[in-house]
mmCIF file of C-alpha atoms in Angstrom:
data_model
loop_
_atom_site.group_PDB
_atom_site.id
_atom_site.type_symbol
_atom_site.label_atom_id
_atom_site.label_comp_id
_atom_site.label_asym_id
_atom_site.label_seq_id
_atom_site.Cartn_x
_atom_site.Cartn_y
_atom_site.Cartn_z
ATOM 1 C CA MET N 1 -0.116 0.033 -0.336
ATOM 2 C CA GLU N 2 2.678 2.434 -0.696
ATOM 3 C CA GLY N 3 0.765 4.160 -3.415
ATOM 4 C CA PHE N 4 -1.975 4.718 -0.888
ATOM 5 C CA ASP N 5 -2.880 8.220 0.486
ATOM 6 C CA TRP N 6 -3.630 8.035 3.933
ATOM 7 C CA THR N 7 -3.762 11.771 4.810
ATOM 8 C CA ALA N 8 -6.511 12.116 2.093
ATOM 9 C CA PHE N 9 -8.026 8.823 3.635
ATOM 10 C CA TRP N 10 -8.578 10.057 7.272
ATOM 11 C CA GLY N 11 -9.252 13.901 5.896
ATOM 12 C CA GLY N 12 -12.258 12.091 4.335
ATOM 13 C CA VAL N 13 -13.751 10.113 6.984
ATOM 14 C CA GLY N 14 -13.110 13.373 9.270
ATOM 15 C CA SER N 15 -14.939 15.585 6.586
ATOM 16 C CA PHE N 16 -17.647 12.560 6.448
ATOM 17 C CA LEU N 17 -17.995 12.219 10.359
ATOM 18 C CA GLN N 18 -18.195 16.239 10.449
ATOM 19 C CA LEU N 19 -20.964 16.187 7.766
ATOM 20 C CA TRP N 20 -22.958 13.677 9.569
ATOM 21 C CA ARG N 21 -22.128 15.112 13.242
ATOM 22 C CA PRO N 22 -25.415 16.262 14.031
ATOM 23 C CA ILE N 23 -27.257 13.229 13.104
ATOM 24 C CA PHE N 24 -25.076 10.795 14.810
ATOM 25 C CA TYR N 25 -25.048 13.642 18.202
ATOM 26 C CA PHE N 26 -28.932 13.134 17.811
ATOM 27 C CA VAL N 27 -28.909 9.270 17.835
ATOM 28 C CA PHE N 28 -25.997 8.816 20.361
ATOM 29 C CA VAL N 29 -28.452 11.165 22.753
ATOM 30 C CA VAL N 30 -31.778 9.396 22.018
ATOM 31 C CA VAL N 31 -30.198 5.940 22.331
ATOM 32 C CA GLY N 32 -28.345 6.580 25.161
ATOM 33 C CA ALA N 33 -31.003 7.894 27.079
ATOM 34 C CA PHE N 34 -33.170 4.819 26.677
ATOM 35 C CA ILE N 35 -30.507 2.462 27.158
ATOM 36 C CA LEU N 36 -29.688 4.107 30.652
ATOM 37 C CA ARG N 37 -33.387 4.620 31.500
ATOM 38 C CA ARG N 38 -33.902 1.275 30.734
ATOM 39 C CA ILE N 39 -31.145 0.235 32.553
ATOM 40 C CA LEU N 40 -32.013 2.337 35.718
ATOM 41 C CA ILE N 41 -35.856 1.060 35.360
ATOM 42 C CA TRP N 42 -34.672 -2.651 35.486
ATOM 43 C CA MET N 43 -32.420 -1.675 38.458
ATOM 44 C CA ILE N 44 -35.549 -0.215 40.281
ATOM 45 C CA ASN N 45 -37.828 -3.228 39.235
ATOM 46 C CA ARG N 46 -34.923 -5.715 40.527
ATOM 47 C CA VAL N 47 -34.666 -3.866 43.974
ATOM 48 C CA VAL N 48 -38.813 -3.793 44.163
ATOM 49 C CA ASN N 49 -39.048 -7.362 43.388
ATOM 50 C CA ARG N 50 -36.598 -8.769 45.389
ATOM 51 C CA VAL N 51 -38.352 -6.973 48.125
ATOM 52 C CA VAL N 52 -41.292 -8.541 47.456
ATOM 53 C CA LYS N 53 -39.933 -11.766 47.485
ATOM 54 C CA GLY N 54 -38.460 -11.289 50.584
ATOM 55 C CA VAL N 55 -41.796 -10.704 52.419
ATOM 56 C CA LYS N 56 -43.492 -13.350 50.651
ATOM 57 C CA LYS N 57 -40.656 -15.774 51.542
ATOM 58 C CA ARG N 58 -41.040 -14.586 55.109
ATOM 59 C CA ASN N 59 -44.884 -15.041 55.204
ATOM 60 C CA GLN N 60 -44.248 -18.628 53.937
ATOM 61 C CA GLU N 61 -42.069 -19.960 56.527
ATOM 62 C CA PHE N 62 -43.949 -21.304 59.233
ATOM 63 C CA ASP N 63 -42.298 -21.416 62.288
ATOM 64 C CA THR N 64 -43.741 -22.844 65.515
ATOM 65 C CA GLN N 65 -43.206 -19.772 67.467
ATOM 66 C CA VAL N 66 -45.216 -16.841 66.819
ATOM 67 C CA LEU N 67 -45.750 -15.008 63.765
ATOM 68 C CA LEU N 68 -43.256 -12.143 63.432
ATOM 69 C CA THR N 69 -45.753 -10.580 61.124
ATOM 70 C CA SER N 70 -49.078 -10.678 60.224
ATOM 71 C CA PRO N 71 -50.311 -11.231 56.505
ATOM 72 C CA LEU N 72 -51.690 -7.566 56.196
ATOM 73 C CA ALA N 73 -48.427 -6.339 57.577
ATOM 74 C CA ALA N 74 -46.869 -8.206 54.788
ATOM 75 C CA VAL N 75 -49.588 -6.872 52.030
ATOM 76 C CA ARG N 76 -48.852 -3.375 53.038
ATOM 77 C CA VAL N 77 -45.213 -3.358 52.391
ATOM 78 C CA VAL N 78 -45.531 -4.796 48.832
ATOM 79 C CA GLN N 79 -48.097 -2.560 48.201
ATOM 80 C CA ARG N 80 -45.776 0.415 49.725
ATOM 81 C CA THR N 81 -42.505 -1.029 47.887
ATOM 82 C CA ARG N 82 -44.525 -1.087 44.256
ATOM 83 C CA THR N 83 -45.794 2.294 44.776
ATOM 84 C CA LEU N 84 -42.380 3.643 45.717
ATOM 85 C CA GLY N 85 -40.733 1.978 43.099
ATOM 86 C CA SER N 86 -43.349 3.208 40.345
ATOM 87 C CA VAL N 87 -42.816 6.824 41.800
ATOM 88 C CA LEU N 88 -39.244 6.609 41.547
ATOM 89 C CA GLY N 89 -39.306 4.886 38.150
ATOM 90 C CA ASN N 90 -41.242 7.906 37.050
ATOM 91 C CA ILE N 91 -38.948 10.177 38.811
ATOM 92 C CA VAL N 92 -35.684 8.325 36.989
ATOM 93 C CA SER N 93 -37.445 8.617 33.366
ATOM 94 C CA ALA N 94 -38.474 12.520 33.752
ATOM 95 C CA ALA N 95 -34.935 13.309 34.712
ATOM 96 C CA ILE N 96 -33.389 11.543 31.921
ATOM 97 C CA ILE N 97 -35.911 13.218 29.282
ATOM 98 C CA ILE N 98 -35.258 16.712 30.620
ATOM 99 C CA VAL N 99 -31.365 15.902 30.400
ATOM 100 C CA ALA N 100 -31.562 14.720 27.027
ATOM 101 C CA ILE N 101 -33.895 17.643 25.901
ATOM 102 C CA ILE N 102 -31.101 20.161 27.110
ATOM 103 C CA LEU N 103 -28.143 18.198 25.977
ATOM 104 C CA LEU N 104 -30.130 18.283 22.535
ATOM 105 C CA PHE N 105 -31.269 21.688 23.062
ATOM 106 C CA THR N 106 -27.763 23.414 23.398
ATOM 107 C CA GLU N 107 -26.425 21.197 20.590
ATOM 108 C CA TYR N 108 -29.063 22.357 18.088
ATOM 109 C CA VAL N 109 -29.366 25.911 19.228
ATOM 110 C CA PRO N 110 -26.027 27.147 21.294
ATOM 111 C CA GLN N 111 -26.943 30.986 20.612
ATOM 112 C CA ALA N 112 -29.977 30.169 23.297
ATOM 113 C CA THR N 113 -28.444 28.522 26.255
ATOM 114 C CA GLY N 114 -28.628 32.058 27.929
ATOM 115 C CA ALA N 115 -32.023 32.394 27.399
ATOM 116 C CA LEU N 116 -32.695 28.778 28.458
ATOM 117 C CA ALA N 117 -30.676 29.673 31.863
ATOM 118 C CA LEU N 118 -32.836 32.326 32.012
ATOM 119 C CA ILE N 119 -36.305 30.966 31.333
ATOM 120 C CA THR N 120 -35.269 28.120 33.609
ATOM 121 C CA ALA N 121 -34.508 29.909 36.389
ATOM 122 C CA ALA N 122 -37.731 32.318 36.144
ATOM 123 C CA LEU N 123 -39.633 29.146 35.568
ATOM 124 C CA GLY N 124 -38.280 27.631 38.707
ATOM 125 C CA ALA N 125 -38.993 30.556 40.823
ATOM 126 C CA GLY N 126 -42.405 31.152 39.688
ATOM 127 C CA LEU N 127 -42.866 26.989 40.114
ATOM 128 C CA GLY N 128 -40.945 27.463 43.641
ATOM 129 C CA PHE N 129 -43.538 30.289 45.074
ATOM 130 C CA GLY N 130 -46.571 29.453 43.018
ATOM 131 C CA ALA N 131 -46.620 25.366 43.612
ATOM 132 C CA GLN N 132 -45.462 25.323 47.209
ATOM 133 C CA ASN N 133 -48.478 23.616 48.342
ATOM 134 C CA VAL N 134 -48.198 21.007 45.302
ATOM 135 C CA VAL N 135 -44.841 20.477 46.083
ATOM 136 C CA LYS N 136 -45.058 20.183 49.857
ATOM 137 C CA ASP N 137 -47.929 17.948 49.369
ATOM 138 C CA THR N 138 -46.582 15.113 47.050
ATOM 139 C CA LEU N 139 -43.632 15.231 49.314
ATOM 140 C CA ASN N 140 -46.048 14.848 52.506
ATOM 141 C CA GLY N 141 -47.399 12.141 50.210
ATOM 142 C CA LEU N 142 -44.406 10.286 49.291
ATOM 143 C CA PHE N 143 -43.210 10.036 53.322
ATOM 144 C CA ILE N 144 -46.737 8.853 54.507
ATOM 145 C CA VAL N 145 -46.612 6.283 52.359
ATOM 146 C CA ALA N 146 -42.934 5.374 53.233
ATOM 147 C CA GLU N 147 -43.464 5.581 57.010
ATOM 148 C CA ASP N 148 -46.544 3.348 56.292
ATOM 149 C CA GLN N 149 -49.040 5.939 58.427
ATOM 150 C CA LEU N 150 -51.364 4.928 55.589
ATOM 151 C CA GLY N 151 -51.205 2.242 53.613
ATOM 152 C CA VAL N 152 -52.030 2.181 49.577
ATOM 153 C CA GLY N 153 -55.659 1.747 49.049
ATOM 154 C CA ASP N 154 -56.649 2.746 52.382
ATOM 155 C CA VAL N 155 -59.841 5.337 52.841
ATOM 156 C CA VAL N 156 -59.367 8.400 54.846
ATOM 157 C CA ASP N 157 -62.384 10.538 56.127
ATOM 158 C CA LEU N 158 -61.092 13.959 56.670
#
């Protein structure tokens, strides 16, 4: 290969990659976000299933002594674990989608990143003041479920 011009070859490869760079970047971000979301959802489901199987296994083991947990408590643990796993999965999905959108936005419209930061700050401040009760109620609801003060599916009369 003495007659082959490697400089021209790599220059052609470089120009090809430069031409197709926006498409490669888009595909890389979207596929990467999809794969990351699938991995994290799989991990969350694995932990939830492990907790559920542990609770069911503990209830199936029959001991001649007093039962450690009642069947109702085991059902509540299973419901609580599945609910918290679902919420965590939704939070992970939303976070990954937001990061992927921001990555694509900053790549394709780099002049607008300052405006994006300003709009995001204003929106965050507005939501911080305006939706304070919604955020507070959501967090309180998660803590109520996590601490098992009320169970999933309970009816409450206030």
